[in-house]
PDB file of C-alpha atoms in Angstrom:
ATOM      1  CA  MET A   1       0.000   0.000   0.000  1.00 85.00           C
ATOM      2  CA  LYS A   2       1.182   3.513  -0.821  1.00 92.00           C
ATOM      3  CA  GLU A   3       0.385   7.043   0.230  1.00 97.00           C
ATOM      4  CA  VAL A   4      -2.156   8.351  -2.266  1.00 98.00           C
ATOM      5  CA  VAL A   5      -2.277  11.756  -3.964  1.00 98.00           C
ATOM      6  CA  LEU A   6      -5.615  12.882  -5.408  1.00 98.00           C
ATOM      7  CA  TRP A   7      -5.018  15.420  -8.170  1.00 98.00           C
ATOM      8  CA  THR A   8      -7.867  17.089 -10.075  1.00 98.00           C
ATOM      9  CA  GLY A   9      -7.323  19.164 -13.202  1.00 96.00           C
ATOM     10  CA  ALA A  10      -4.776  17.617 -15.576  1.00 94.00           C
ATOM     11  CA  GLY A  11      -2.915  20.801 -16.464  1.00 93.00           C
ATOM     12  CA  GLN A  12       0.502  22.395 -16.130  1.00 95.00           C
ATOM     13  CA  ILE A  13       0.043  23.824 -12.623  1.00 97.00           C
ATOM     14  CA  GLY A  14      -1.252  20.565 -11.187  1.00 97.00           C
ATOM     15  CA  MET A  15       1.558  18.631 -12.841  1.00 98.00           C
ATOM     16  CA  ALA A  16       4.241  21.000 -11.563  1.00 98.00           C
ATOM     17  CA  ILE A  17       2.947  20.513  -8.006  1.00 98.00           C
ATOM     18  CA  ALA A  18       2.575  16.732  -8.387  1.00 98.00           C
ATOM     19  CA  ARG A  19       6.186  16.454  -9.558  1.00 98.00           C
ATOM     20  CA  ARG A  20       7.370  18.202  -6.390  1.00 97.00           C
ATOM     21  CA  ILE A  21       5.456  16.121  -3.861  1.00 97.00           C
ATOM     22  CA  GLY A  22       4.329  12.929  -5.638  1.00 97.00           C
ATOM     23  CA  PHE A  23       7.515  10.863  -5.753  1.00 96.00           C
ATOM     24  CA  GLY A  24       7.121   7.428  -4.191  1.00 96.00           C
ATOM     25  CA  LYS A  25       3.354   7.879  -3.933  1.00 98.00           C
ATOM     26  CA  LYS A  26       0.376   6.662  -5.934  1.00 98.00           C
ATOM     27  CA  ILE A  27      -1.022   9.598  -7.894  1.00 98.00           C
ATOM     28  CA  ILE A  28      -4.627   9.539  -9.107  1.00 98.00           C
ATOM     29  CA  VAL A  29      -5.182  12.292 -11.679  1.00 98.00           C
ATOM     30  CA  GLY A  30      -8.779  13.183 -12.467  1.00 98.00           C
ATOM     31  CA  ASP A  31      -9.977  15.355 -15.335  1.00 97.00           C
ATOM     32  CA  LYS A  32     -13.324  15.815 -17.064  1.00 95.00           C
ATOM     33  CA  ASN A  33     -11.508  15.142 -20.349  1.00 95.00           C
ATOM     34  CA  LEU A  34     -10.051  11.652 -20.033  1.00 96.00           C
ATOM     35  CA  ASP A  35      -7.731  12.313 -22.992  1.00 96.00           C
ATOM     36  CA  HIS A  36      -6.114  15.121 -20.994  1.00 95.00           C
ATOM     37  CA  ALA A  37      -5.740  12.863 -17.951  1.00 97.00           C
ATOM     38  CA  ASN A  38      -4.232  10.078 -20.082  1.00 98.00           C
ATOM     39  CA  ALA A  39      -1.803  12.443 -21.804  1.00 97.00           C
ATOM     40  CA  ILE A  40      -0.518  14.019 -18.598  1.00 97.00           C
ATOM     41  CA  ALA A  41      -0.356  10.631 -16.850  1.00 98.00           C
ATOM     42  CA  LYS A  42       1.866   9.375 -19.698  1.00 98.00           C
ATOM     43  CA  ILE A  43       4.247  12.333 -19.263  1.00 97.00           C
ATOM     44  CA  MET A  44       4.428  11.660 -15.524  1.00 97.00           C
ATOM     45  CA  GLN A  45       4.853   7.900 -15.954  1.00 97.00           C
ATOM     46  CA  GLU A  46       7.720   8.451 -18.386  1.00 97.00           C
ATOM     47  CA  SER A  47       9.359  10.586 -15.689  1.00 97.00           C
ATOM     48  CA  GLY A  48       9.173   7.804 -13.100  1.00 97.00           C
ATOM     49  CA  PHE A  49       5.924   8.666 -11.298  1.00 98.00           C
ATOM     50  CA  ASP A  50       3.167   6.147 -10.520  1.00 98.00           C
ATOM     51  CA  VAL A  51       0.048   7.740 -12.014  1.00 98.00           C
ATOM     52  CA  VAL A  52      -3.477   6.478 -12.738  1.00 98.00           C
ATOM     53  CA  PRO A  53      -5.786   8.631 -14.914  1.00 98.00           C
ATOM     54  CA  VAL A  54      -9.494   8.795 -14.037  1.00 98.00           C
ATOM     55  CA  GLU A  55     -12.367  10.647 -15.719  1.00 98.00           C
ATOM     56  CA  THR A  56     -13.613  13.119 -13.089  1.00 97.00           C
ATOM     57  CA  ASP A  57     -16.144  15.943 -13.139  1.00 97.00           C
ATOM     58  CA  ILE A  58     -15.740  17.940  -9.923  1.00 96.00           C
ATOM     59  CA  SER A  59     -19.166  19.543 -10.413  1.00 96.00           C
ATOM     60  CA  SER A  60     -20.598  16.100  -9.535  1.00 97.00           C
ATOM     61  CA  ARG A  61     -20.417  14.756  -5.978  1.00 97.00           C
ATOM     62  CA  GLU A  62     -20.824  11.209  -7.346  1.00 98.00           C
ATOM     63  CA  SER A  63     -17.832  11.694  -9.653  1.00 98.00           C
ATOM     64  CA  ILE A  64     -15.732  13.024  -6.769  1.00 98.00           C
ATOM     65  CA  LEU A  65     -16.696  10.021  -4.637  1.00 98.00           C
ATOM     66  CA  ARG A  66     -15.625   7.686  -7.469  1.00 98.00           C
ATOM     67  CA  LEU A  67     -12.251   9.460  -7.620  1.00 98.00           C
ATOM     68  CA  ILE A  68     -11.808   9.039  -3.871  1.00 98.00           C
ATOM     69  CA  ALA A  69     -12.806   5.372  -4.071  1.00 98.00           C
ATOM     70  CA  GLU A  70     -10.238   4.799  -6.826  1.00 98.00           C
ATOM     71  CA  GLY A  71      -7.546   6.326  -4.635  1.00 98.00           C
ATOM     72  CA  GLN A  72      -8.526   4.225  -1.636  1.00 98.00           C
ATOM     73  CA  LYS A  73      -7.821   1.057  -3.614  1.00 97.00           C
ATOM     74  CA  TYR A  74      -4.106   1.824  -3.273  1.00 97.00           C
ATOM     75  CA  GLY A  75      -3.801   3.123   0.283  1.00 97.00           C
ATOM     76  CA  GLU A  76      -4.547   6.090   2.526  1.00 97.00           C
ATOM     77  CA  ILE A  77      -5.263   9.433   0.899  1.00 98.00           C
ATOM     78  CA  THR A  78      -2.609  11.784   2.248  1.00 98.00           C
ATOM     79  CA  THR A  79      -2.599  14.580  -0.324  1.00 98.00           C
ATOM     80  CA  LEU A  80      -5.016  16.681  -2.388  1.00 98.00           C
ATOM     81  CA  ILE A  81      -4.033  18.866  -5.329  1.00 98.00           C
ATOM     82  CA  ASN A  82      -7.090  20.637  -6.722  1.00 98.00           C
ATOM     83  CA  ALA A  83      -6.197  22.428  -9.941  1.00 97.00           C
ATOM     84  CA  ALA A  84      -9.514  21.840 -11.722  1.00 95.00           C
ATOM     85  CA  GLY A  85     -11.660  24.688 -12.956  1.00 91.00           C
ATOM     86  CA  VAL A  86     -12.933  26.717 -15.886  1.00 87.00           C
ATOM     87  CA  SER A  87     -12.051  30.307 -16.782  1.00 83.00           C
ATOM     88  CA  PRO A  88     -14.393  33.238 -17.596  1.00 81.00           C
ATOM     89  CA  SER A  89     -13.875  32.731 -21.322  1.00 79.00           C
ATOM     90  CA  GLN A  90     -14.409  28.968 -21.229  1.00 81.00           C
ATOM     91  CA  ALA A  91     -17.907  28.595 -19.843  1.00 87.00           C
ATOM     92  CA  PRO A  92     -21.201  30.362 -19.030  1.00 89.00           C
ATOM     93  CA  ILE A  93     -22.032  31.726 -15.571  1.00 93.00           C
ATOM     94  CA  GLU A  94     -23.895  28.616 -14.389  1.00 93.00           C
ATOM     95  CA  VAL A  95     -21.029  26.263 -15.296  1.00 93.00           C
ATOM     96  CA  ILE A  96     -18.399  28.470 -13.654  1.00 93.00           C
ATOM     97  CA  LEU A  97     -20.377  28.511 -10.406  1.00 95.00           C
ATOM     98  CA  LYS A  98     -21.092  24.767 -10.546  1.00 95.00           C
ATOM     99  CA  VAL A  99     -17.477  23.763 -11.234  1.00 95.00           C
ATOM    100  CA  ASP A 100     -15.278  26.420  -9.620  1.00 95.00           C
ATOM    101  CA  LEU A 101     -17.457  27.233  -6.595  1.00 96.00           C
ATOM    102  CA  TYR A 102     -19.705  24.265  -5.776  1.00 97.00           C
ATOM    103  CA  GLY A 103     -17.300  21.625  -7.107  1.00 97.00           C
ATOM    104  CA  THR A 104     -14.370  22.900  -5.074  1.00 97.00           C
ATOM    105  CA  ALA A 105     -16.527  23.086  -1.941  1.00 98.00           C
ATOM    106  CA  VAL A 106     -17.669  19.465  -2.380  1.00 98.00           C
ATOM    107  CA  LEU A 107     -14.134  18.262  -3.105  1.00 98.00           C
ATOM    108  CA  LEU A 108     -12.746  19.896   0.047  1.00 98.00           C
ATOM    109  CA  GLU A 109     -15.620  18.472   2.072  1.00 98.00           C
ATOM    110  CA  GLU A 110     -15.411  14.897   0.792  1.00 98.00           C
ATOM    111  CA  VAL A 111     -11.619  14.621   0.842  1.00 98.00           C
ATOM    112  CA  GLY A 112     -11.671  16.141   4.325  1.00 98.00           C
ATOM    113  CA  LYS A 113     -13.752  13.164   5.477  1.00 98.00           C
ATOM    114  CA  VAL A 114     -11.076  10.639   4.405  1.00 98.00           C
ATOM    115  CA  ILE A 115      -7.775  12.543   4.591  1.00 98.00           C
ATOM    116  CA  ALA A 116      -5.156  10.698   6.625  1.00 98.00           C
ATOM    117  CA  PRO A 117      -3.661  12.177   9.804  1.00 97.00           C
ATOM    118  CA  GLY A 118      -0.796  14.432   8.763  1.00 97.00           C
ATOM    119  CA  GLY A 119      -2.356  14.875   5.335  1.00 98.00           C
ATOM    120  CA  VAL A 120      -2.148  18.065   3.288  1.00 98.00           C
ATOM    121  CA  GLY A 121      -4.065  19.725   0.503  1.00 98.00           C
ATOM    122  CA  VAL A 122      -3.828  22.725  -1.755  1.00 98.00           C
ATOM    123  CA  THR A 123      -6.504  24.177  -4.004  1.00 98.00           C
ATOM    124  CA  ILE A 124      -5.790  26.613  -6.817  1.00 97.00           C
ATOM    125  CA  SER A 125      -7.850  29.787  -6.546  1.00 95.00           C
ATOM    126  CA  SER A 126      -7.055  33.006  -8.460  1.00 94.00           C
ATOM    127  CA  GLN A 127      -5.950  36.604  -8.154  1.00 93.00           C
ATOM    128  CA  SER A 128      -9.437  37.467  -9.475  1.00 90.00           C
ATOM    129  CA  GLY A 129     -10.939  36.832  -6.061  1.00 91.00           C
ATOM    130  CA  HIS A 130      -8.630  39.476  -4.586  1.00 93.00           C
ATOM    131  CA  ARG A 131      -9.587  42.215  -7.062  1.00 90.00           C
ATOM    132  CA  MET A 132     -13.318  42.347  -6.422  1.00 87.00           C
ATOM    133  CA  PRO A 133     -14.742  44.636  -3.715  1.00 86.00           C
ATOM    134  CA  GLN A 134     -15.110  43.311  -0.188  1.00 89.00           C
ATOM    135  CA  LEU A 135     -18.403  41.501   0.313  1.00 91.00           C
ATOM    136  CA  GLY A 136     -18.801  42.046   4.043  1.00 93.00           C
ATOM    137  CA  THR A 137     -18.708  39.737   7.039  1.00 94.00           C
ATOM    138  CA  GLU A 138     -22.189  38.275   6.516  1.00 96.00           C
ATOM    139  CA  ILE A 139     -21.660  37.221   2.898  1.00 96.00           C
ATOM    140  CA  ASP A 140     -18.139  35.954   3.608  1.00 95.00           C
ATOM    141  CA  GLU A 141     -19.574  33.771   6.359  1.00 97.00           C
ATOM    142  CA  GLN A 142     -22.279  32.476   4.008  1.00 97.00           C
ATOM    143  CA  LEU A 143     -19.690  31.549   1.384  1.00 97.00           C
ATOM    144  CA  ALA A 144     -17.552  29.841   4.030  1.00 97.00           C
ATOM    145  CA  MET A 145     -20.159  27.927   6.016  1.00 97.00           C
ATOM    146  CA  THR A 146     -23.321  27.306   3.970  1.00 97.00           C
ATOM    147  CA  PRO A 147     -23.911  23.556   3.438  1.00 97.00           C
ATOM    148  CA  THR A 148     -22.540  22.653   0.032  1.00 96.00           C
ATOM    149  CA  GLU A 149     -25.884  21.598  -1.445  1.00 96.00           C
ATOM    150  CA  GLU A 150     -27.343  25.002  -0.527  1.00 96.00           C
ATOM    151  CA  LEU A 151     -24.458  27.161  -1.766  1.00 96.00           C
ATOM    152  CA  LEU A 152     -25.815  27.907  -5.237  1.00 96.00           C
ATOM    153  CA  SER A 153     -29.134  29.012  -3.720  1.00 95.00           C
ATOM    154  CA  LEU A 154     -27.528  31.913  -1.856  1.00 96.00           C
ATOM    155  CA  GLU A 155     -28.989  35.303  -2.815  1.00 95.00           C
ATOM    156  CA  VAL A 156     -25.561  36.655  -3.742  1.00 95.00           C
ATOM    157  CA  LEU A 157     -25.065  33.797  -6.229  1.00 95.00           C
ATOM    158  CA  ARG A 158     -28.470  33.957  -7.916  1.00 92.00           C
ATOM    159  CA  PRO A 159     -28.132  34.467 -11.707  1.00 84.00           C
ATOM    160  CA  GLU A 160     -29.783  37.909 -11.621  1.00 88.00           C
ATOM    161  CA  ASN A 161     -27.091  39.070  -9.173  1.00 92.00           C
ATOM    162  CA  ILE A 162     -24.152  37.881 -11.299  1.00 94.00           C
ATOM    163  CA  LYS A 163     -23.152  40.456 -13.922  1.00 92.00           C
ATOM    164  CA  ASP A 164     -21.073  38.316 -16.275  1.00 92.00           C
ATOM    165  CA  THR A 165     -18.708  35.336 -16.416  1.00 89.00           C
ATOM    166  CA  LEU A 166     -15.824  37.320 -14.895  1.00 89.00           C
ATOM    167  CA  HIS A 167     -18.010  38.270 -11.923  1.00 93.00           C
ATOM    168  CA  ALA A 168     -19.025  34.605 -11.538  1.00 94.00           C
ATOM    169  CA  TYR A 169     -15.359  33.586 -11.596  1.00 93.00           C
ATOM    170  CA  GLN A 170     -14.430  36.218  -9.008  1.00 94.00           C
ATOM    171  CA  MET A 171     -17.241  35.074  -6.725  1.00 96.00           C
ATOM    172  CA  ALA A 172     -16.153  31.463  -7.101  1.00 96.00           C
ATOM    173  CA  LYS A 173     -12.565  32.276  -6.243  1.00 96.00           C
ATOM    174  CA  ARG A 174     -13.564  34.414  -3.263  1.00 96.00           C
ATOM    175  CA  CYS A 175     -15.664  31.476  -2.097  1.00 96.00           C
ATOM    176  CA  ASN A 176     -12.707  29.098  -2.547  1.00 97.00           C
ATOM    177  CA  VAL A 177     -10.597  31.121  -0.133  1.00 97.00           C
ATOM    178  CA  LYS A 178     -13.371  31.315   2.472  1.00 97.00           C
ATOM    179  CA  ARG A 179     -14.170  27.623   2.050  1.00 98.00           C
ATOM    180  CA  VAL A 180     -10.527  26.687   2.658  1.00 98.00           C
ATOM    181  CA  MET A 181     -10.624  28.649   5.914  1.00 98.00           C
ATOM    182  CA  PHE A 182     -13.807  26.856   6.989  1.00 98.00           C
ATOM    183  CA  GLU A 183     -12.627  23.393   5.958  1.00 98.00           C
ATOM    184  CA  SER A 184      -9.235  23.862   7.623  1.00 98.00           C
ATOM    185  CA  ILE A 185     -11.051  23.543  10.952  1.00 98.00           C
ATOM    186  CA  ARG A 186     -12.489  20.147   9.972  1.00 97.00           C
ATOM    187  CA  TRP A 187      -9.233  18.980   8.391  1.00 98.00           C
ATOM    188  CA  GLY A 188      -7.431  20.094  11.543  1.00 98.00           C
ATOM    189  CA  GLU A 189      -9.567  17.760  13.645  1.00 97.00           C
ATOM    190  CA  LYS A 190      -7.910  14.931  11.706  1.00 96.00           C
ATOM    191  CA  GLY A 191      -4.421  16.407  12.036  1.00 98.00           C
ATOM    192  CA  ALA A 192      -4.451  17.517   8.379  1.00 98.00           C
ATOM    193  CA  ARG A 193      -3.906  20.877   6.665  1.00 98.00           C
ATOM    194  CA  ILE A 194      -5.493  22.644   3.679  1.00 98.00           C
ATOM    195  CA  ASN A 195      -4.493  25.932   1.998  1.00 98.00           C
ATOM    196  CA  SER A 196      -5.175  27.777  -1.243  1.00 98.00           C
ATOM    197  CA  ILE A 197      -2.948  29.533  -3.770  1.00 98.00           C
ATOM    198  CA  SER A 198      -4.207  32.452  -5.873  1.00 97.00           C
ATOM    199  CA  PRO A 199      -2.031  32.682  -9.004  1.00 96.00           C
ATOM    200  CA  GLY A 200      -1.979  35.569 -11.396  1.00 94.00           C
ATOM    201  CA  ILE A 201      -1.274  35.074 -15.090  1.00 91.00           C
ATOM    202  CA  ILE A 202       0.643  31.823 -15.436  1.00 94.00           C
ATOM    203  CA  VAL A 203       1.914  30.675 -18.832  1.00 91.00           C
ATOM    204  CA  THR A 204       0.113  27.462 -19.791  1.00 87.00           C
ATOM    205  CA  PRO A 205      -1.395  26.283 -23.090  1.00 80.00           C
ATOM    206  CA  LEU A 206      -4.709  27.776 -21.945  1.00 74.00           C
ATOM    207  CA  ALA A 207      -3.080  31.121 -21.123  1.00 78.00           C
ATOM    208  CA  ILE A 208      -1.391  31.218 -24.533  1.00 80.00           C
ATOM    209  CA  ASP A 209      -4.828  30.737 -26.115  1.00 74.00           C
ATOM    210  CA  GLU A 210      -6.091  33.628 -23.979  1.00 74.00           C
ATOM    211  CA  PHE A 211      -3.162  35.850 -25.053  1.00 80.00           C
ATOM    212  CA  ASN A 212      -4.163  35.254 -28.673  1.00 79.00           C
ATOM    213  CA  GLY A 213      -7.899  35.592 -28.045  1.00 74.00           C
ATOM    214  CA  PRO A 214     -10.329  38.514 -27.660  1.00 75.00           C
ATOM    215  CA  ARG A 215      -9.081  39.316 -24.118  1.00 74.00           C
ATOM    216  CA  GLY A 216      -5.428  39.003 -25.142  1.00 80.00           C
ATOM    217  CA  GLU A 217      -4.582  42.702 -24.867  1.00 85.00           C
ATOM    218  CA  PHE A 218      -6.147  42.858 -21.411  1.00 82.00           C
ATOM    219  CA  TYR A 219      -3.907  40.028 -20.167  1.00 82.00           C
ATOM    220  CA  LYS A 220      -0.784  41.371 -21.866  1.00 84.00           C
ATOM    221  CA  ASN A 221      -1.390  44.808 -20.326  1.00 87.00           C
ATOM    222  CA  MET A 222      -1.838  43.206 -16.912  1.00 87.00           C
ATOM    223  CA  PHE A 223       1.501  41.469 -16.794  1.00 85.00           C
ATOM    224  CA  ALA A 224       3.326  44.291 -18.573  1.00 89.00           C
ATOM    225  CA  ASN A 225       2.171  46.759 -15.892  1.00 91.00           C
ATOM    226  CA  CYS A 226       2.686  44.649 -12.780  1.00 93.00           C
ATOM    227  CA  PRO A 227       5.901  44.998 -10.748  1.00 95.00           C
ATOM    228  CA  ALA A 228       7.303  41.708 -12.063  1.00 96.00           C
ATOM    229  CA  GLY A 229       6.721  42.854 -15.660  1.00 94.00           C
ATOM    230  CA  ARG A 230       6.020  39.331 -16.878  1.00 93.00           C
ATOM    231  CA  PRO A 231       3.645  36.392 -16.475  1.00 93.00           C
ATOM    232  CA  GLY A 232       4.538  33.586 -14.093  1.00 96.00           C
ATOM    233  CA  THR A 233       5.332  29.921 -14.617  1.00 97.00           C
ATOM    234  CA  ALA A 234       3.677  26.805 -13.249  1.00 97.00           C
ATOM    235  CA  ASP A 235       6.911  25.954 -11.431  1.00 98.00           C
ATOM    236  CA  GLU A 236       6.730  29.234  -9.509  1.00 98.00           C
ATOM    237  CA  VAL A 237       3.287  28.214  -8.255  1.00 98.00           C
ATOM    238  CA  ALA A 238       4.732  24.807  -7.371  1.00 98.00           C
ATOM    239  CA  ASN A 239       7.458  26.539  -5.321  1.00 98.00           C
ATOM    240  CA  VAL A 240       4.757  27.873  -3.009  1.00 98.00           C
ATOM    241  CA  ALA A 241       2.789  24.613  -3.005  1.00 98.00           C
ATOM    242  CA  GLU A 242       5.905  22.674  -2.058  1.00 98.00           C
ATOM    243  CA  LEU A 243       6.434  24.881   0.995  1.00 98.00           C
ATOM    244  CA  LEU A 244       2.790  24.508   2.020  1.00 98.00           C
ATOM    245  CA  MET A 245       2.715  20.744   1.582  1.00 98.00           C
ATOM    246  CA  MET A 246       6.080  19.815   3.074  1.00 97.00           C
ATOM    247  CA  PRO A 247       6.998  19.764   6.808  1.00 96.00           C
ATOM    248  CA  GLN A 248       8.413  23.300   6.476  1.00 96.00           C
ATOM    249  CA  GLY A 249       4.809  24.495   6.155  1.00 97.00           C
ATOM    250  CA  ALA A 250       3.491  22.572   9.150  1.00 97.00           C
ATOM    251  CA  PHE A 251       2.181  25.734  10.879  1.00 98.00           C
ATOM    252  CA  ILE A 252       0.306  26.964   7.787  1.00 98.00           C
ATOM    253  CA  THR A 253      -3.353  26.018   7.287  1.00 98.00           C
ATOM    254  CA  GLY A 254      -6.544  27.803   6.305  1.00 98.00           C
ATOM    255  CA  ALA A 255      -4.498  30.407   4.428  1.00 98.00           C
ATOM    256  CA  ASP A 256      -4.407  31.807   0.884  1.00 98.00           C
ATOM    257  CA  PHE A 257      -1.218  32.803  -0.915  1.00 98.00           C
ATOM    258  CA  LEU A 258      -1.385  35.426  -3.669  1.00 98.00           C
ATOM    259  CA  ILE A 259       1.303  34.835  -6.308  1.00 97.00           C
ATOM    260  CA  ASP A 260       0.672  37.280  -9.154  1.00 96.00           C
ATOM    261  CA  GLY A 261       3.847  39.281  -9.743  1.00 96.00           C
ATOM    262  CA  GLY A 262       2.245  42.212  -7.960  1.00 96.00           C
ATOM    263  CA  ALA A 263      -0.676  42.556 -10.410  1.00 95.00           C
ATOM    264  CA  THR A 264      -3.209  42.957  -7.600  1.00 95.00           C
ATOM    265  CA  ALA A 265      -1.029  45.600  -5.941  1.00 95.00           C
ATOM    266  CA  SER A 266      -0.818  47.437  -9.262  1.00 95.00           C
ATOM    267  CA  TYR A 267      -4.597  47.137  -9.711  1.00 93.00           C
ATOM    268  CA  PHE A 268      -5.263  48.904  -6.408  1.00 94.00           C
ATOM    269  CA  TYR A 269      -2.294  51.274  -6.135  1.00 94.00           C
ATOM    270  CA  GLY A 270      -0.459  51.406  -9.464  1.00 93.00           C
ATOM    271  CA  PRO A 271      -0.833  51.724 -13.230  1.00 92.00           C
ATOM    272  CA  LEU A 272      -3.462  48.960 -13.454  1.00 90.00           C
ATOM    273  CA  LYS A 273      -5.835  50.927 -11.214  1.00 90.00           C
ATOM    274  CA  PRO A 274      -9.015  51.442 -13.270  1.00 85.00           C
ATOM    275  CA  ALA A 275      -9.170  55.209 -12.563  1.00 73.00           C
ATOM    276  CA  ALA A 276      -5.543  55.586 -13.690  1.00 50.00           C
ATOM    277  CA  LYS A 277      -6.117  54.147 -17.158  1.00 45.00           C
TER     278      LYS A 277
END
């Protein structure tokens, strides 16, 4: 029997993290597109990792439970890497909320029920959640603590209160951060830890498509006018994840780490500030 890593979202960021912490462990990679899971599993296997691809839709509790059951065939689940999600240009409002908000909440809940003592998890949020206005204590508490099956019925998440897909994405990512705080209490009861990372623009095949798409100039302007002056790499996100998931991060749980080259700082106090454009 091996320690088991559950990894959702077969992309560059998830793979970079899995390569840092997955050696000697059984890695179960789940993705809605099984071809993506197979392709990334092959890359990992050819690098010496023990990886099993599984078709997984995190917007479905049943699909998440099947992923967990697959992992439990090989040993105790000690690690969660949640890098699954859809972007504002990939899906309509309802899908973004179902996958990025509800799906993440269910995943954290269900893995939290089975995580081994000493286990760790990281979920990938986004800088977008940091750029929207504060929602207030009451709404933050609702996003953090509402039972998962009631989340999408919250007034603040009703379709008439969501302006567009970017607003839906921002709400989902704000909810991710609050949900991690809430779930860290339950994970802590089992001696386990869970944190989130909020990346800015990270170069991946998806990001390259975005650079060449209708919002391309927006993204290029964002990284050109942030303090770092460039987009980030998946390995830079993995640097943070490695700290959080290794013993060096043993005192860190329920936290969110913004890694965006200073884009959020520039949005509030620099050349990216809307009023300064």
